[in-house]
Short mmCIF file of C-alpha atoms in Angstrom, two decimals:
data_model
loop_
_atom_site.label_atom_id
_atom_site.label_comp_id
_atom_site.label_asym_id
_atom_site.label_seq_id
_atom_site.Cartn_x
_atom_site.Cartn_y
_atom_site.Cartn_z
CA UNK L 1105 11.80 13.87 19.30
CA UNK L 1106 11.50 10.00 20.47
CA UNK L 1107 13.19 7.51 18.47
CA UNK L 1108 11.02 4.90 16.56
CA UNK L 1109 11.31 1.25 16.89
CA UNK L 1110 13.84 0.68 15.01
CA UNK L 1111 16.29 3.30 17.23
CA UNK L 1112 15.52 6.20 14.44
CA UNK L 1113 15.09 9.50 15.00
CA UNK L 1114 12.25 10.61 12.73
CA UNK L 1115 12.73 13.75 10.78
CA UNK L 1116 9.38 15.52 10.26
CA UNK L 1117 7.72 16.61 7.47
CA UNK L 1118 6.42 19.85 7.90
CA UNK L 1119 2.85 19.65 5.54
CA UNK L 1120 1.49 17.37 3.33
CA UNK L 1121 4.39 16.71 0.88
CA UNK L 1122 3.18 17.32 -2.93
CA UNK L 1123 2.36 13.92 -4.42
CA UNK L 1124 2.34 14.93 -7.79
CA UNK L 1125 6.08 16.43 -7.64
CA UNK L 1126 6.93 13.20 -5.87
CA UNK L 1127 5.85 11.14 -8.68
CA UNK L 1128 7.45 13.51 -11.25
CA UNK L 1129 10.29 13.26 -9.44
CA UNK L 1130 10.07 9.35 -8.67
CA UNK L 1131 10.03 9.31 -13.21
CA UNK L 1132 13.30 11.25 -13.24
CA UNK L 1133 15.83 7.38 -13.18
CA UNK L 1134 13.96 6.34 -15.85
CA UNK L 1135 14.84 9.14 -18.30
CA UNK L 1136 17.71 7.74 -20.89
CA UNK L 1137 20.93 8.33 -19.63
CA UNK L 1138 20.14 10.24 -16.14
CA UNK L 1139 22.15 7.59 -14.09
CA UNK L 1140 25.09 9.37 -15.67
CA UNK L 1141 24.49 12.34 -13.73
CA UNK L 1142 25.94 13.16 -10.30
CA UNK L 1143 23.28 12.70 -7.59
CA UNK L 1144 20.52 11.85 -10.14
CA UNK L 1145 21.33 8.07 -10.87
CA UNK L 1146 20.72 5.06 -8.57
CA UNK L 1147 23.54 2.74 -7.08
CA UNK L 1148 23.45 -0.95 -8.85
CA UNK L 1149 21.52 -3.30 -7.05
CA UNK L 1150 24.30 -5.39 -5.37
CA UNK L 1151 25.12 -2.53 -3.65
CA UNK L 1152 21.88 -1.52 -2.40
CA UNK L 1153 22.03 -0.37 1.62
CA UNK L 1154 18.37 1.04 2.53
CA UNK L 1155 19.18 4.35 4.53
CA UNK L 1156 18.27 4.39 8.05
CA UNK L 1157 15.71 7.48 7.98
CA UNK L 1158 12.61 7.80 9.36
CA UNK L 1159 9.94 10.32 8.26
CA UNK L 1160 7.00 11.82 9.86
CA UNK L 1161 4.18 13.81 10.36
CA UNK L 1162 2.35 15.48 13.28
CA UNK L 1163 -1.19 16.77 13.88
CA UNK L 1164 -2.24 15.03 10.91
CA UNK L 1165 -6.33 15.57 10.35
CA UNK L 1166 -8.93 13.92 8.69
CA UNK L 1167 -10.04 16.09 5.56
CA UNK L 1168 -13.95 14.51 5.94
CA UNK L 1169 -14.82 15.72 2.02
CA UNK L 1170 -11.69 13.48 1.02
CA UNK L 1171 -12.28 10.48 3.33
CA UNK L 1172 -15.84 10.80 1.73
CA UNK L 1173 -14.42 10.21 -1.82
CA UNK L 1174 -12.28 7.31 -0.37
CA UNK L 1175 -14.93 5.97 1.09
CA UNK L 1176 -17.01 6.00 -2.17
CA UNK L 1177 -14.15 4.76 -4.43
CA UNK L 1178 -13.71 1.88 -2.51
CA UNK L 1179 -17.02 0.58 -1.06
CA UNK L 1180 -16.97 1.88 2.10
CA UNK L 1181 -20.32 3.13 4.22
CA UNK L 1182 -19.73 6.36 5.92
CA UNK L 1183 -18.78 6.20 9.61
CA UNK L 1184 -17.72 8.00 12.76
CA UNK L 1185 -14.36 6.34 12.21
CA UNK L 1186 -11.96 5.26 9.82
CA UNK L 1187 -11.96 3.02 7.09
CA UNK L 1188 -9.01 0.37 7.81
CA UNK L 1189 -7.08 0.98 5.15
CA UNK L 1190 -7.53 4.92 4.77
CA UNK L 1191 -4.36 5.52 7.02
CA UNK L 1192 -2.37 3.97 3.94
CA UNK L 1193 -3.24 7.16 2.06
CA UNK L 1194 -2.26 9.66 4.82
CA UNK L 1195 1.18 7.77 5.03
CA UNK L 1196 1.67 7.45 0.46
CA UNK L 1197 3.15 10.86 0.39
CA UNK L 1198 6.04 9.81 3.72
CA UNK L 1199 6.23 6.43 2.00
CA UNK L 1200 7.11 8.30 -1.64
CA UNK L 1201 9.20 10.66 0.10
CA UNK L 1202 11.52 8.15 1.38
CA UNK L 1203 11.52 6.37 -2.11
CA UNK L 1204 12.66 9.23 -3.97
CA UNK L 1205 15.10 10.20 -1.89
CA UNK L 1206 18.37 10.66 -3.28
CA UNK L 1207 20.29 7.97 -0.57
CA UNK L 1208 17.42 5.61 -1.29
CA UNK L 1209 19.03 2.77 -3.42
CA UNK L 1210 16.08 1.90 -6.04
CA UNK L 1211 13.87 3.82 -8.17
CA UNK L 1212 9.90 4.52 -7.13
CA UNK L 1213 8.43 3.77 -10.15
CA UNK L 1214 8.96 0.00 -11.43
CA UNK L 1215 8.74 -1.51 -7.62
CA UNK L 1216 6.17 -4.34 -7.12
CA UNK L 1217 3.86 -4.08 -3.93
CA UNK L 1218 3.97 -8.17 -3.11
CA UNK L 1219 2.17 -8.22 0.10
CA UNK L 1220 0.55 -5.60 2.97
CA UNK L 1221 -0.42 -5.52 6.43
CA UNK L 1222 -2.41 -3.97 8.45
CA UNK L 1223 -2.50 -4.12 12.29
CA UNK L 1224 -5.61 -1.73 13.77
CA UNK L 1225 -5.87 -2.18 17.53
CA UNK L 1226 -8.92 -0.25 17.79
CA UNK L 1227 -10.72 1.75 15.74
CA UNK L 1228 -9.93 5.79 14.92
CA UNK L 1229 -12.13 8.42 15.25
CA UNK L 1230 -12.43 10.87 12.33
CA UNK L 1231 -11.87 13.79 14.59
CA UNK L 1232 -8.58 12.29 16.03
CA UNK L 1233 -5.75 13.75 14.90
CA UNK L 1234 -2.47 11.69 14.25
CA UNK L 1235 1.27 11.39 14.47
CA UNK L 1236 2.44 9.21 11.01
CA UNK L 1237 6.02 7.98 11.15
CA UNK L 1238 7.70 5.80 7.77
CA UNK L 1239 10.70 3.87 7.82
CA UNK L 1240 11.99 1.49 5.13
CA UNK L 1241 13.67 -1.77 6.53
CA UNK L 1242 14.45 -5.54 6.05
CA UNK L 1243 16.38 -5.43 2.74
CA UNK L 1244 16.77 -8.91 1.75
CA UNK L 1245 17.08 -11.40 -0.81
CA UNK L 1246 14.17 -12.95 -3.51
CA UNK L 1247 14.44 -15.50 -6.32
CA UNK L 1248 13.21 -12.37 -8.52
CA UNK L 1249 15.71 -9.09 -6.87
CA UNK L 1250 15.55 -7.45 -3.66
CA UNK L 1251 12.77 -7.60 -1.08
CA UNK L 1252 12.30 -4.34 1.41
CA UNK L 1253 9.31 -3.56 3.86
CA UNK L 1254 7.80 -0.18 3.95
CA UNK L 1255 7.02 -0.20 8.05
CA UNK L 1256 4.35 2.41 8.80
CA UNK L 1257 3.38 3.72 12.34
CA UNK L 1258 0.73 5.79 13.25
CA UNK L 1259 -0.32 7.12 16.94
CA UNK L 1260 -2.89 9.20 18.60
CA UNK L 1261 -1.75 11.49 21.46
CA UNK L 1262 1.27 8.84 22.38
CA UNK L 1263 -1.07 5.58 21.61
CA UNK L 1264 -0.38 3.22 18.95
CA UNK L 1265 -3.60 2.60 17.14
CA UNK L 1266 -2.64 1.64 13.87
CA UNK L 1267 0.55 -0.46 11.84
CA UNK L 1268 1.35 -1.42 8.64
CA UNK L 1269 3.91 -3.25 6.84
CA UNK L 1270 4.02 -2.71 2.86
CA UNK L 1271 6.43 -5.70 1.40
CA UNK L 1272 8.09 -4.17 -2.40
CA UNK L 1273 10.16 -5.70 -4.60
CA UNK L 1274 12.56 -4.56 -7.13
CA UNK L 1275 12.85 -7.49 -9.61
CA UNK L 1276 16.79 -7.63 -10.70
CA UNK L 1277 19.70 -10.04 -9.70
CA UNK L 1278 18.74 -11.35 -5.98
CA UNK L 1279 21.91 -11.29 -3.36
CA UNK L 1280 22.42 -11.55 0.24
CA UNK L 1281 20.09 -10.25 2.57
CA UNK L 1282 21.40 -7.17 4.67
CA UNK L 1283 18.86 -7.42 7.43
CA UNK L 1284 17.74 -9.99 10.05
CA UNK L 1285 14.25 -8.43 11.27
CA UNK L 1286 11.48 -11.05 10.49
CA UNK L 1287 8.87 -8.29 11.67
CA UNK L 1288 7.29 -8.86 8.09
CA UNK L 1289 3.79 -9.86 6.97
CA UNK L 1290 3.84 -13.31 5.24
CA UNK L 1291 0.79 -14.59 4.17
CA UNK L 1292 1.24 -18.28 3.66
CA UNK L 1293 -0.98 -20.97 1.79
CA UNK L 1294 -4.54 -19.44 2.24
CA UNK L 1295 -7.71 -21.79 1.09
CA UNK L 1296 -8.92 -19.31 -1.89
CA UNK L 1297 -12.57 -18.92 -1.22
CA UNK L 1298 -14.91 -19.85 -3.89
CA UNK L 1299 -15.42 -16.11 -5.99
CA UNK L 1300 -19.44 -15.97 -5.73
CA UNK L 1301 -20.16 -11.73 -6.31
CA UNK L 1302 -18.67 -10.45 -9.06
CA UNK L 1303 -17.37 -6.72 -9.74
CA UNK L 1304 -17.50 -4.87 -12.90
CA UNK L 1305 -14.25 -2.26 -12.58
CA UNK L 1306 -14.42 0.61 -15.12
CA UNK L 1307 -11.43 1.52 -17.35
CA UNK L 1308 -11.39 4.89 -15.30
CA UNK L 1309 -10.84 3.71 -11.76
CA UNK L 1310 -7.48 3.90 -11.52
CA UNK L 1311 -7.67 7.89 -11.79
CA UNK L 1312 -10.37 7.98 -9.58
CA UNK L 1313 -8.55 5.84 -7.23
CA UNK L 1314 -5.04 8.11 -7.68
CA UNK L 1315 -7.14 11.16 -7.28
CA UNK L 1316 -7.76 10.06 -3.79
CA UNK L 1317 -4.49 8.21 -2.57
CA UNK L 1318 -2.05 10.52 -4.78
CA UNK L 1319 -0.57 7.43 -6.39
CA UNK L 1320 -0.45 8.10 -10.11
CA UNK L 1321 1.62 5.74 -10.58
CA UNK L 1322 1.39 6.04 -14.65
CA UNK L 1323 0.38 2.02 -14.64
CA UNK L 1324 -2.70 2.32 -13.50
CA UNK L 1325 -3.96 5.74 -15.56
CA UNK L 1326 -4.03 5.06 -18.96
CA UNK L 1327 -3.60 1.75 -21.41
CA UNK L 1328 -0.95 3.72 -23.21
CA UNK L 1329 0.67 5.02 -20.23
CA UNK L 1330 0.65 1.12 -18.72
CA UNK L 1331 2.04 -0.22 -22.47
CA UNK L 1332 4.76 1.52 -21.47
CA UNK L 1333 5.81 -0.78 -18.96
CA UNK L 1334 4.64 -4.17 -19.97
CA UNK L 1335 0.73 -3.95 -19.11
CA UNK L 1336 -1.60 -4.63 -22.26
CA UNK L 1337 -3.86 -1.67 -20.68
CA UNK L 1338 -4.10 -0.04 -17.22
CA UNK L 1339 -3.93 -1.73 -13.52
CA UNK L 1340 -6.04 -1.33 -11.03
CA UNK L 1341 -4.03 -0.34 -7.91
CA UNK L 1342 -3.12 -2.89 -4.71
CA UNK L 1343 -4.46 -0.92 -2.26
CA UNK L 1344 -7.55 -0.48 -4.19
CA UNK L 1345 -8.51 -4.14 -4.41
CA UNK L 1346 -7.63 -4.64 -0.50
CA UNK L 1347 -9.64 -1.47 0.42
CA UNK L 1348 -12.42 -3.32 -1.53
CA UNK L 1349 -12.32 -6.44 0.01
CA UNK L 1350 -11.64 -5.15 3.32
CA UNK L 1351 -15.15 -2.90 2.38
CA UNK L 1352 -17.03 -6.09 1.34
CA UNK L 1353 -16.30 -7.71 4.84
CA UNK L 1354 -15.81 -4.83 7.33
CA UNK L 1355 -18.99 -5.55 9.22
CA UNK L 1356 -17.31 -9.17 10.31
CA UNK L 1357 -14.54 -8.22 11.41
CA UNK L 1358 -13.68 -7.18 15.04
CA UNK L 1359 -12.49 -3.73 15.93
CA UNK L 1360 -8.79 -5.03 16.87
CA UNK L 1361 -7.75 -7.10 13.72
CA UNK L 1362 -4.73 -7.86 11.29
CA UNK L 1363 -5.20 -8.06 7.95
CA UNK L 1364 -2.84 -9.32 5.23
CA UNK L 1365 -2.73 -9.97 1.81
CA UNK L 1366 -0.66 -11.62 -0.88
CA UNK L 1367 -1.10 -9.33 -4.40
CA UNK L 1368 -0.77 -12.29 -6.94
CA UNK L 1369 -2.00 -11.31 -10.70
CA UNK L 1370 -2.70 -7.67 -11.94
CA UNK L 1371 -6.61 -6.73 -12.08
CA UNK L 1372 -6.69 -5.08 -15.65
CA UNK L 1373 -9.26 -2.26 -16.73
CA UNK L 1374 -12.02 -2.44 -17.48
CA UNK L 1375 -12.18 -5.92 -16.02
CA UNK L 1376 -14.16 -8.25 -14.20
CA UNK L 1377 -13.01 -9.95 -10.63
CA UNK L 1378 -14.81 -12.25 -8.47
CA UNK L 1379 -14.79 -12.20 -4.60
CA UNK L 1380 -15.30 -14.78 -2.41
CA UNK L 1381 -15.00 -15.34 1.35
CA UNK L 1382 -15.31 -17.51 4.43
CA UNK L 1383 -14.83 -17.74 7.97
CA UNK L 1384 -12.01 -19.80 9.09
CA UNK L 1385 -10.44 -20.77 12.87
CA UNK L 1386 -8.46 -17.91 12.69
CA UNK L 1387 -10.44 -15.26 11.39
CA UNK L 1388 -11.97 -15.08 7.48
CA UNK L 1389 -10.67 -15.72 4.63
CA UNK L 1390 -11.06 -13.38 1.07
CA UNK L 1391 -9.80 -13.83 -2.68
CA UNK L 1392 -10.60 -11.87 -5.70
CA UNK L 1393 -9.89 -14.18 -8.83
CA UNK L 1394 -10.24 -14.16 -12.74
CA UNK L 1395 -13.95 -15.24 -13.10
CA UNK L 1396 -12.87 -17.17 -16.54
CA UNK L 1397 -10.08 -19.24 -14.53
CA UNK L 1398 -10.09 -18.63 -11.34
CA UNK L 1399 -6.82 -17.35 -11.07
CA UNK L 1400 -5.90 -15.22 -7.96
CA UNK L 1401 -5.12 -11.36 -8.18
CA UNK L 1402 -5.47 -11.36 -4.60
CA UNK L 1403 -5.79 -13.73 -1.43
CA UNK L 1404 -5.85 -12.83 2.11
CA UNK L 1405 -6.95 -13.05 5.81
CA UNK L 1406 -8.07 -11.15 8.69
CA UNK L 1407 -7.82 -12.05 12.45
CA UNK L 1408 -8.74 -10.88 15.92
CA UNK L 1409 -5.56 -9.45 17.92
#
């Protein structure tokens, strides 16, 4: 098999790994004294070196009854082709994989998702089917911990037609940076647009969003479930509120495009956000903000390649 970009050799996942044993095993570090046990516990921090292992997965297809769901959880009109952001769900279980595996230096559950982007350079069919390939790199340094990209791939009979670049980080002591690739998404001061629609989230959509993407993360389920980790109630997932705002302005946006966004403030359920967008001499710009402050859960920007 080809190497990647980064000079891996991909292993492949045979199947669609189970999501739900994932995230039971991704829980496992944070039971009480497992880091005591041989192969169970996690290196400290300082010592963190992100494996060099690359996963994937061939002859993926399109399940049309669950891209339907997708498509309804998030806003999306049903299409001939993909929503921009649905490939992020075909990739959660390679991404999860890679987290919970036992050389990978920090635990799943407990990571931040800072910042995402997506590169589509054109747009996929539903009846294509596709080659998915996950690597983690750039392990650096942040005022908060560590900083590492989740770099997703994801080609249709040899042709790129889709990227993304997931930035995480795992809040602790910061330290040197182990990496020099800058092939990151940064999204730097963006002009929030004014929020004029607002959106009425119900306490429930996290579950129906992590009934769809497999991400049951136990943050965004249930307010005692999210207690349990600092939240006053549940969260409503990352990927949820850019699949939303990518919904709310897909018919502006070309067919070759980047988008990135910055997550800034939890959206808490039930809860009320307020979008707002405009065009700008890049692209467009989007925000979803608190209505009562205008404080930013999320800001972002799309562009033509």
């Amino acid at each position: 098999m080809p190497k990647d970009s980064a000079g891996t050799t991909p292993r492949v996942v045979d199947g669609d790994p189970s999501t739900l044993t994932l995230m039971l095993k991704a829980a496992v570090p944070l039971v009480p004294g497992v880091g005591l046990v041989p192969g169970l516990g996690k290196p400290p921090a300082d010592d963190a070196v992100l494996p060099e292992v690359a996963l994937a997965r061939h002859d993926v297809p399109v399940d049309p009854s669950h891209l339907r769901r997708y498509a309804e959880v998030c806003g999306f009109p049903r299409k001939d082709t993909l929503p921009l952001t649905y490939p992020h769900v075909l990739a959660f279980p390679l991404q999860l994989a890679i987290m919970t595996d036992g050389a990978f230096p920090f635990p799943a559950i407990g990571t931040v998702h800072l910042e995402n982007s997506i590169t589509q350079h054109r747009p996929i069919q539903v009846s294509e089917t596709l080659q998915i390939t996950v690597r983690p790199a750039a392990l650096r340094a942040h005022p908060k911990g560590r900083l590492f990209d989740l770099v997703t791939t994801v080609h249709s009979r040899g042709e790129l037609v889709w990227e993304e670049t997931s930035t995480m980080l795992r809040r602790g002591a910061g330290g040197a940076a182990t990496s020099t690739d800058d092939e990151r998404p940064h999204v730097g001061p963006v002009v929030v647009p004014v929020g004029t629609t607002q959106w009425r989230l119900p306490a429930d959509l996290g579950r129906r969003y992590a009934a769809v993407s497999g991400d049951r993360n136990p943050i965004h389920l249930y307010a005692l479930t999210a207690k349990a980790f600092g939240f006053p109630r549940q969260i409503a997932h990352g990927m949820w509120t850019k699949a939303r705002t990518v919904a709310a302005i897909e018919n502006r946006l070309p067919d070759a495009v980047r988008v990135d966004v910055a997550f800034r403030k939890p959206v808490l359920l039930p809860g009320t956000v307020a979008f707002g967008t405009e065009a700008t001499p890049e692209g467009r710009a989007f925000a979803l903000t608190r209505p009562k402050d205008g404080a930013e859960h999320l800001v972002g920007t799309a562009s033509a390649l």
